[in-house]
Short mmCIF file of C-alpha atoms and ligand atoms in Angstrom, two decimals:
data_model
loop_
_atom_site.label_atom_id
_atom_site.label_comp_id
_atom_site.label_asym_id
_atom_site.label_seq_id
_atom_site.Cartn_x
_atom_site.Cartn_y
_atom_site.Cartn_z
CA MET T 1 163.69 177.00 127.26
CA HIS T 2 162.11 174.04 128.32
CA LYS T 3 163.20 172.51 124.84
CA GLN T 4 166.61 173.41 125.10
CA GLU T 5 166.86 171.66 128.34
CA GLN T 6 165.56 168.58 127.43
CA ALA T 7 168.16 168.62 124.49
CA ALA T 8 171.08 169.50 126.84
CA VAL T 9 169.45 166.43 128.62
CA ALA T 10 169.40 164.25 125.83
CA ASP T 11 173.14 165.11 124.85
CA GLY T 12 174.32 163.77 128.17
CA LYS T 13 176.05 160.82 126.69
CA GLY T 14 178.42 162.76 124.43
CA GLY T 15 179.49 165.96 124.95
CA LYS T 16 178.28 168.95 127.23
CA SER T 17 175.61 167.84 129.59
CA THR T 18 174.25 170.86 131.88
CA ALA T 19 171.85 167.85 133.73
CA LEU T 20 173.42 166.30 136.99
CA SER T 21 172.43 163.15 137.91
CA LEU T 22 170.16 163.12 141.24
CA GLU T 23 173.29 161.63 142.89
CA ASP T 24 175.48 163.82 141.84
CA ALA T 25 173.16 166.55 142.77
CA ARG T 26 172.76 165.09 146.22
CA ALA T 27 176.53 164.77 146.69
CA ARG T 28 177.29 168.24 146.00
CA ILE T 29 174.79 169.71 147.99
CA LEU T 30 175.74 167.31 151.40
CA ALA T 31 179.25 168.19 150.50
CA GLN T 32 178.41 172.08 151.29
CA LEU T 33 176.34 171.39 154.59
CA THR T 34 176.96 170.49 157.97
CA PRO T 35 175.09 169.09 160.98
CA VAL T 36 173.55 171.50 163.64
CA ALA T 37 175.71 170.80 166.38
CA LEU T 38 173.91 172.11 169.68
CA LEU T 39 172.91 169.51 171.77
CA GLU T 40 169.77 169.32 174.12
CA GLN T 41 168.32 167.34 176.83
CA VAL T 42 164.79 166.29 176.77
CA PRO T 43 162.42 164.11 178.57
CA LEU T 44 162.20 160.84 177.25
CA ARG T 45 158.24 161.59 175.51
CA ALA T 46 159.76 164.82 174.06
CA ALA T 47 162.45 162.97 172.26
CA LEU T 48 160.15 160.55 169.80
CA GLY T 49 160.87 161.82 166.07
CA ARG T 50 164.21 163.53 167.44
CA ILE T 51 167.61 162.80 166.18
CA LEU T 52 169.97 161.36 168.69
CA GLY T 53 172.74 163.60 169.70
CA ALA T 54 175.03 160.35 171.47
CA GLY T 55 174.68 156.76 171.48
CA ILE T 56 172.93 155.01 174.21
CA LEU T 57 174.42 151.85 176.25
CA ALA T 58 172.18 149.76 178.60
CA ARG T 59 172.79 150.35 181.84
CA LEU T 60 171.03 147.38 183.08
CA ASP T 61 170.17 143.81 182.11
CA VAL T 62 166.88 143.87 180.14
CA PRO T 63 165.21 141.57 181.57
CA ALA T 64 166.98 142.04 184.85
CA HIS T 65 166.17 138.92 186.01
CA THR T 66 165.93 135.45 184.81
CA ASN T 67 162.33 134.95 184.50
CA SER T 68 159.24 132.61 182.85
CA ALA T 69 158.13 133.27 179.85
CA MET T 70 154.59 131.26 180.49
CA ASP T 71 152.69 130.36 183.42
CA GLY T 72 152.97 126.91 184.65
CA TYR T 73 155.80 125.51 187.24
CA ALA T 74 159.35 126.11 187.99
CA VAL T 75 161.53 122.79 188.16
CA ARG T 76 164.77 121.46 187.88
CA VAL T 77 165.15 119.74 184.80
CA ALA T 78 166.82 117.26 186.38
CA ASP T 79 163.92 115.91 188.15
CA LEU T 80 162.01 114.87 185.54
CA PRO T 81 161.69 111.82 183.34
CA ALA T 82 162.83 110.56 180.54
CA THR T 83 159.57 108.42 180.25
CA GLY T 84 156.49 107.98 182.40
CA GLY T 85 155.45 110.70 185.22
CA VAL T 86 156.81 112.35 188.44
CA SER T 87 154.83 113.94 191.21
CA LEU T 88 156.79 116.90 192.43
CA ALA T 89 156.17 118.69 195.84
CA LEU T 90 154.60 122.16 195.59
CA VAL T 91 156.68 124.51 197.67
CA GLY T 92 155.79 127.88 196.79
CA GLU T 93 154.74 130.38 194.09
CA SER T 94 156.71 133.31 192.36
CA PHE T 95 154.09 136.00 190.49
CA ALA T 96 155.56 139.19 188.93
CA GLY T 97 156.75 141.40 190.99
CA HIS T 98 156.31 138.66 194.12
CA PRO T 99 159.56 136.38 194.02
CA PHE T 100 159.54 133.08 195.79
CA ALA T 101 162.05 133.81 198.14
CA ASP T 102 163.76 130.11 198.78
CA GLU T 103 165.53 127.67 196.51
CA VAL T 104 163.91 124.94 194.77
CA GLY T 105 164.83 121.85 195.80
CA PRO T 106 165.35 118.09 194.27
CA GLY T 107 161.81 116.75 193.80
CA GLN T 108 160.19 120.25 194.73
CA CYS T 109 158.54 122.83 192.27
CA VAL T 110 156.88 126.35 192.40
CA ARG T 111 154.35 127.65 191.01
CA ILE T 112 155.37 130.43 188.56
CA MET T 113 153.32 132.94 186.74
CA THR T 114 154.53 134.82 183.01
CA GLY T 115 157.32 137.67 184.18
CA ALA T 116 158.15 136.30 187.27
CA VAL T 117 161.12 135.71 188.77
CA LEU T 118 162.91 132.20 188.10
CA PRO T 119 163.73 130.83 191.69
CA ARG T 120 167.20 129.68 192.55
CA GLY T 121 167.33 125.56 191.67
CA ALA T 122 164.91 126.26 188.82
CA ASP T 123 165.90 125.95 185.09
CA THR T 124 162.83 124.75 183.35
CA VAL T 125 159.52 125.94 183.23
CA VAL T 126 156.57 123.10 182.69
CA ILE T 127 153.26 125.14 181.62
CA GLN T 128 150.40 124.42 183.62
CA GLU T 129 148.45 122.87 180.65
CA ASP T 130 150.74 119.97 181.12
CA VAL T 131 150.78 118.99 184.74
CA VAL T 132 147.90 117.82 186.87
CA ALA T 133 148.11 119.60 190.08
CA GLU T 134 146.49 117.35 193.34
CA GLY T 135 146.65 119.34 196.45
CA ALA T 136 150.50 119.94 197.65
CA LEU T 137 151.81 117.45 194.48
CA VAL T 138 152.04 118.47 190.72
CA ARG T 139 152.05 115.41 188.34
CA MET T 140 153.94 116.23 185.10
CA GLY T 141 155.21 113.76 182.65
CA ALA T 142 158.27 113.25 179.94
CA GLY T 143 159.32 115.01 176.86
CA HIS T 144 160.63 118.70 178.57
CA ARG T 145 163.47 120.36 177.30
CA ARG T 146 166.32 122.29 179.70
CA GLY T 147 165.55 125.77 179.83
CA GLN T 148 162.23 125.78 178.30
CA HIS T 149 159.83 128.69 178.59
CA VAL T 150 162.75 130.71 180.71
CA ARG T 151 163.79 134.37 179.63
CA HIS T 152 167.38 134.85 180.27
CA ALA T 153 168.14 138.09 182.28
CA GLY T 154 169.78 140.76 179.49
CA GLU T 155 168.57 138.52 176.64
CA ASP T 156 167.09 141.53 175.37
CA LEU T 157 169.70 144.19 176.07
CA ALA T 158 172.77 143.11 177.94
CA ALA T 159 174.26 145.90 180.38
CA GLY T 160 176.77 147.72 178.68
CA ALA T 161 175.65 146.89 175.14
CA THR T 162 174.66 149.93 172.64
CA VAL T 163 171.06 150.01 172.69
CA LEU T 164 170.69 152.79 169.97
CA VAL T 165 173.54 154.86 167.64
CA ALA T 166 173.63 158.67 167.45
CA GLY T 167 171.99 160.07 164.26
CA ARG T 168 169.03 157.60 164.84
CA ARG T 169 165.58 159.18 164.74
CA VAL T 170 163.86 157.88 167.66
CA GLY T 171 160.84 155.73 167.04
CA ALA T 172 157.88 154.71 169.33
CA ALA T 173 159.73 151.27 170.11
CA ASP T 174 162.63 153.29 170.77
CA LEU T 175 160.71 155.31 173.30
CA GLY T 176 159.71 151.71 175.15
CA LEU T 177 163.37 150.04 174.63
CA LEU T 178 164.85 152.99 176.53
CA ALA T 179 162.17 153.08 179.29
CA SER T 180 162.94 149.39 179.46
CA ILE T 181 166.18 150.29 180.91
CA GLY T 182 165.59 153.15 182.83
CA VAL T 183 166.45 156.04 180.52
CA ALA T 184 164.25 159.22 181.56
CA GLU T 185 166.43 161.65 179.41
CA VAL T 186 167.97 161.71 176.06
CA THR T 187 170.37 164.09 174.52
CA VAL T 188 169.05 165.16 171.12
CA ARG T 189 170.60 167.31 168.20
CA ARG T 190 168.66 170.58 168.43
CA ARG T 191 165.76 171.03 165.25
CA LEU T 192 166.43 172.07 162.27
CA ARG T 193 164.68 175.65 161.96
CA VAL T 194 163.27 175.91 158.34
CA ALA T 195 161.85 179.01 156.90
CA PHE T 196 159.96 178.76 153.67
CA PHE T 197 157.90 180.97 151.39
CA SER T 198 156.26 180.73 147.83
CA THR T 199 156.66 183.32 145.15
CA GLY T 200 154.25 184.21 142.63
CA ASP T 201 151.47 186.86 141.93
CA GLU T 202 149.16 184.43 140.81
CA LEU T 203 148.93 183.06 144.73
CA ARG T 204 146.31 183.73 147.34
CA SER T 205 146.32 182.41 150.68
CA LEU T 206 143.22 180.89 152.41
CA GLY T 207 140.69 183.08 153.15
CA GLU T 208 141.18 185.60 150.10
CA PRO T 209 138.83 185.75 147.10
CA LEU T 210 140.32 184.39 143.98
CA GLY T 211 140.46 186.83 140.98
CA GLU T 212 140.66 185.87 137.31
CA GLY T 213 143.57 183.48 136.91
CA ASP T 214 144.61 183.41 140.42
CA ILE T 215 144.98 179.92 142.32
CA TYR T 216 145.19 179.26 146.22
CA ASP T 217 148.80 178.84 147.19
CA SER T 218 149.03 174.84 147.97
CA ASN T 219 152.92 174.50 148.32
CA ARG T 220 153.28 176.15 151.69
CA TYR T 221 150.56 173.27 153.01
CA THR T 222 152.40 170.74 151.33
CA LEU T 223 155.54 171.65 152.61
CA TYR T 224 154.47 172.87 156.03
CA GLY T 225 153.30 169.01 156.59
CA LEU T 226 156.49 167.59 154.91
CA LEU T 227 158.88 169.44 157.07
CA THR T 228 156.47 169.48 160.42
CA ARG T 229 157.02 165.48 159.72
CA PHE T 230 160.36 165.72 159.37
CA GLY T 231 160.44 167.28 162.44
CA ALA T 232 161.73 170.73 161.98
CA GLU T 233 160.76 173.77 163.44
CA VAL T 234 158.70 175.42 160.73
CA ILE T 235 158.73 178.94 160.17
CA ASP T 236 156.11 180.25 157.40
CA LEU T 237 156.87 183.24 155.65
CA GLY T 238 153.53 183.30 153.37
CA VAL T 239 153.28 184.44 149.76
CA VAL T 240 155.70 186.86 148.48
CA ARG T 241 155.13 188.98 145.62
CA ASP T 242 157.13 188.44 142.68
CA GLU T 243 159.25 192.08 143.32
CA PRO T 244 162.23 192.85 144.30
CA VAL T 245 161.51 194.87 147.50
CA ALA T 246 159.21 192.05 148.83
CA LEU T 247 161.92 189.32 147.66
CA ARG T 248 164.86 190.89 149.60
CA GLU T 249 162.78 191.73 152.10
CA ALA T 250 161.54 188.09 152.61
CA PHE T 251 165.17 186.18 151.74
CA ALA T 252 166.90 188.72 154.59
CA ARG T 253 164.23 187.98 157.31
CA ALA T 254 164.10 184.09 156.37
CA GLY T 255 167.88 183.96 156.23
CA ALA T 256 167.99 185.84 159.84
CA ALA T 257 165.94 183.38 161.41
CA ALA T 258 166.73 179.97 159.80
CA ASP T 259 169.36 176.95 159.15
CA VAL T 260 167.57 176.74 155.88
CA VAL T 261 165.34 178.69 153.77
CA LEU T 262 163.12 176.93 150.84
CA THR T 263 161.33 178.78 148.66
CA SER T 264 158.58 177.25 145.81
CA GLY T 265 158.16 179.15 142.29
CA GLY T 266 160.21 181.25 140.39
CA VAL T 267 163.45 179.51 139.75
CA SER T 268 162.16 178.54 136.19
CA VAL T 269 163.28 181.24 133.92
CA GLY T 270 160.08 182.89 133.69
CA ALA T 271 160.12 186.67 132.35
CA ALA T 272 158.20 187.92 135.19
CA ASP T 273 160.18 186.42 138.05
CA HIS T 274 162.59 188.38 139.79
CA VAL T 275 163.23 185.28 142.34
CA ARG T 276 166.64 184.95 140.26
CA ASP T 277 167.99 188.17 140.35
CA VAL T 278 166.98 189.11 144.03
CA LEU T 279 169.00 185.75 145.06
CA ALA T 280 172.04 186.73 142.95
CA GLU T 281 172.35 189.56 145.67
CA ALA T 282 170.90 187.15 148.77
CA GLY T 283 173.67 184.70 148.51
CA GLU T 284 175.56 182.47 145.98
CA VAL T 285 172.94 180.18 144.61
CA ASP T 286 173.55 177.55 141.83
CA PHE T 287 170.38 176.65 139.09
CA TRP T 288 170.51 173.06 138.60
CA LYS T 289 168.95 170.98 136.24
CA ILE T 290 168.69 167.55 137.96
CA ASN T 291 168.07 164.81 135.30
CA MET T 292 164.45 163.99 136.80
CA LYS T 293 160.97 164.35 136.13
CA PRO T 294 159.31 165.63 137.65
CA GLY T 295 161.63 168.14 138.88
CA LYS T 296 163.93 170.63 137.64
CA PRO T 297 165.00 173.15 137.97
CA VAL T 298 166.61 173.32 141.53
CA ALA T 299 168.46 175.96 142.83
CA PHE T 300 170.72 175.11 145.81
CA GLY T 301 173.08 177.61 147.49
CA ARG T 302 173.82 179.83 150.50
CA LEU T 303 172.49 182.96 151.21
CA HIS T 304 174.66 185.36 153.06
CA ALA T 305 172.94 185.78 156.14
CA GLY T 306 174.07 182.22 156.41
CA ALA T 307 171.32 179.62 155.90
CA ALA T 308 171.55 177.01 153.25
CA PHE T 309 169.03 177.47 150.41
CA PHE T 310 166.50 175.64 148.13
CA GLY T 311 164.44 177.10 145.51
CA LEU T 312 162.26 174.40 144.35
CA PRO T 313 159.74 174.75 141.16
CA GLY T 314 156.39 175.87 141.61
CA ASN T 315 154.25 172.92 140.19
CA PRO T 316 152.95 171.36 143.01
CA VAL T 317 154.05 167.77 142.27
CA SER T 318 157.74 169.02 141.26
CA ALA T 319 157.73 170.80 144.50
CA MET T 320 156.88 167.86 146.35
CA VAL T 321 159.47 165.13 144.43
CA THR T 322 162.17 167.66 144.45
CA PHE T 323 161.51 168.18 148.39
CA LEU T 324 161.38 164.15 148.97
CA GLN T 325 164.42 163.18 146.47
CA VAL T 326 166.65 166.45 146.61
CA VAL T 327 166.19 168.70 150.07
CA ARG T 328 164.72 165.85 152.19
CA PRO T 329 168.09 163.83 152.43
CA ALA T 330 170.09 167.06 153.12
CA LEU T 331 167.85 168.28 155.63
CA ASP T 332 168.38 164.68 157.61
CA HIS T 333 172.17 165.32 156.87
CA MET T 334 171.89 168.54 158.96
CA ALA T 335 169.63 167.75 161.50
CA GLY T 336 172.67 164.76 162.18
CA ALA T 337 170.43 162.06 161.28
CA THR T 338 172.12 158.65 159.51
CA ALA T 339 171.20 158.50 156.01
CA GLN T 340 168.41 155.90 155.54
CA PRO T 341 168.62 154.53 151.86
CA PRO T 342 164.82 154.35 150.66
CA LEU T 343 163.37 150.76 150.35
CA VAL T 344 162.99 149.78 146.99
CA LEU T 345 161.09 147.05 145.77
CA THR T 346 160.20 145.27 142.52
CA ALA T 347 156.51 145.36 141.16
CA ARG T 348 154.85 144.29 138.17
CA ALA T 349 153.45 147.38 136.19
CA GLY T 350 149.63 146.58 136.20
CA GLU T 351 149.08 148.83 133.02
CA PRO T 352 151.36 150.33 130.61
CA LEU T 353 153.24 153.62 131.94
CA GLU T 354 154.51 156.35 129.38
CA LYS T 355 157.46 157.78 129.49
CA GLY T 356 159.73 160.27 127.18
CA GLY T 357 163.01 161.47 127.30
CA ARG T 358 165.87 160.87 129.15
CA ARG T 359 165.47 161.50 132.28
CA ARG T 360 164.87 159.55 135.57
CA GLU T 361 161.26 159.92 136.14
CA PHE T 362 159.04 159.51 139.93
CA GLN T 363 155.74 158.65 138.74
CA ARG T 364 153.24 158.30 141.15
CA GLY T 365 151.79 154.92 142.02
CA LEU T 366 149.62 152.99 143.64
CA LEU T 367 151.00 149.66 145.27
CA ALA T 368 149.17 146.51 146.48
CA SER T 369 149.33 142.88 146.61
CA GLY T 370 148.10 140.99 143.31
CA ASP T 371 145.96 137.68 143.52
CA ASP T 372 149.18 135.27 143.49
CA GLY T 373 150.82 137.54 145.95
CA GLU T 374 152.69 139.35 143.23
CA LEU T 375 152.98 142.81 143.95
CA VAL T 376 151.43 145.24 141.28
CA VAL T 377 151.97 148.33 140.94
CA ARG T 378 149.76 151.25 138.76
CA PRO T 379 149.34 154.83 138.38
CA ALA T 380 147.87 156.63 141.28
CA ALA T 381 146.41 159.52 138.68
CA PRO T 382 147.34 161.44 135.70
CA GLN T 383 151.02 162.11 135.84
CA GLY T 384 151.10 166.06 135.04
CA SER T 385 153.36 168.02 137.37
CA GLY T 386 150.35 169.82 138.50
CA ILE T 387 148.51 167.16 139.16
CA LEU T 388 148.95 167.37 142.97
CA ARG T 389 146.07 164.32 143.48
CA SER T 390 148.47 162.11 142.02
CA MET T 391 151.13 162.45 145.26
CA SER T 392 147.87 162.33 147.68
CA ALA T 393 146.34 159.31 145.61
CA ALA T 394 150.24 157.30 145.41
CA ASN T 395 151.26 155.47 148.09
CA CYS T 396 154.96 154.83 146.41
CA PHE T 397 156.98 156.44 143.55
CA ILE T 398 157.39 153.96 140.04
CA VAL T 399 161.18 155.12 139.56
CA LEU T 400 161.48 154.86 135.51
CA PRO T 401 165.44 154.91 134.77
CA GLU T 402 167.18 157.50 133.07
CA GLU T 403 167.84 155.25 129.80
CA GLY T 404 164.76 152.95 130.15
CA GLY T 405 161.69 154.13 127.60
CA PRO T 406 157.97 153.30 128.18
CA VAL T 407 156.98 150.74 130.21
CA ALA T 408 154.39 147.82 129.06
CA ALA T 409 151.68 146.18 131.13
CA GLY T 410 153.51 143.14 133.08
CA ASP T 411 156.86 144.39 133.09
CA LEU T 412 159.08 144.65 136.00
CA VAL T 413 159.61 148.20 137.61
CA CYS T 414 161.28 149.67 140.70
CA VAL T 415 158.80 151.19 143.29
CA GLU T 416 160.08 153.10 146.24
CA PRO T 417 157.07 152.61 149.19
CA PHE T 418 155.97 156.22 150.78
CA ALA T 419 157.71 155.49 154.36
CA GLU T 420 154.72 157.77 155.46
CA GLY T 421 151.83 159.19 154.12
CA TRP T 422 152.92 162.49 152.36
P1 LIG G 501 157.28 178.56 138.83
O1 LIG G 501 157.81 177.57 139.02
O2 LIG G 501 156.66 180.00 139.46
O3 LIG G 501 157.19 179.09 137.27
O4 LIG G 501 155.29 177.67 138.64
C1 LIG G 501 155.04 176.84 137.80
C2 LIG G 501 153.76 176.37 137.84
O5 LIG G 501 153.32 176.31 139.62
C3 LIG G 501 152.61 177.77 137.68
O6 LIG G 501 151.66 176.95 137.56
C4 LIG G 501 151.78 178.30 139.07
O7 LIG G 501 150.90 178.76 139.19
C5 LIG G 501 152.19 177.17 139.80
N1 LIG G 501 152.70 177.51 141.13
C6 LIG G 501 153.42 178.08 141.78
N2 LIG G 501 153.63 178.24 143.00
C7 LIG G 501 152.87 177.63 143.65
C8 LIG G 501 152.09 177.47 145.12
N3 LIG G 501 152.78 177.81 145.91
N4 LIG G 501 150.94 176.53 145.16
C9 LIG G 501 150.33 176.43 143.92
N5 LIG G 501 150.77 176.36 142.28
C10 LIG G 501 151.97 176.90 142.30
MG1 LIG G 502 156.05 181.75 139.12
#
């Protein structure tokens, strides 16, 4: 079957291709999914990583008052000479949290600290390094600019301006930004509930002894990490034996509990896999060959219980790559998040890269800056789809286009840095 699939893909240019491009697969999936509608109010800190359910407007100016950016003296620029120097009368001080109550008059100045309100009358700050304080007089010279070292009210955010838009995933800076306008509660979308299980009779859970030919189930841990980082509520249903009864029950439980059901293994055409047969009863599911490597085949559809379903390949690297390239954009959409196209950079291949066939390859790479400051990428480890170490060691995908062949050392290639450590 593997051979046939390859042939079908290679045929893609001419007659009937059975392989979908990654873009088509993504578009078809998105067209069938709707975002979770429920909104909830959470305290500001709990909004970290959540998706904003509504845009947020600034309720006040930030900064709220025009203030000093430096420690120094608040003055009227008109008092400063074009050449030579001038002595101004020191009439008070303005400290952060303790503003000067009066106006700065002509010939006067006020000692001012960073963040302190600029007193009425003053328009400029002369830094303390540029003056000589002589008791009640402060001597300063020429060459100052009107408004220097002054932060204007509303220069960060103006009252009424949009601070963050709906669909944004709230980050650390956003928490601070929202705090700066006094927002204590945030409207976010309900978290996506994602249930997952692994299929395969060779799989053992941690703590179980390994019989001959058995392996530990690693995909459930990878998926746990990916989904938790994504911000989903995860429901881990364990390893499910490749038996119709067990599979039926697992799909029923998962479909009832979750918005999305993810499985790994059993979607290729292995003789012993019952997953396909059971899925045919459990929902409307298509089996796709997406023109990517690693990663095909991927199953997608909807279970009768209503949940969206993704069947990932069992090979650990294939499962991760299809999750990141196919499932994650779909989860973003369902979670109500605005699509974030990946950052694509150009880097020089530090060594030759193999490529056969006409699929888009997502090789696991290590991106670094070379001696001349140029980006250089090398394979992170051997590229077999079962070699999970390659994902663990990588900090980017090296994306080799469908039409291209092998890459020579020194050629330019596209890389997609991992936004987070996966
Ligand atoms: P399958 O997609 O079920 O044909 O599996 C392809 C390969 O991935 C086989 O070598 C499986 O043993 C392996 N595999 C399947 N599921 C997992 C899993 N959960 N953890 C680690 N390896 C797996
Ligand atoms: Mg299997």
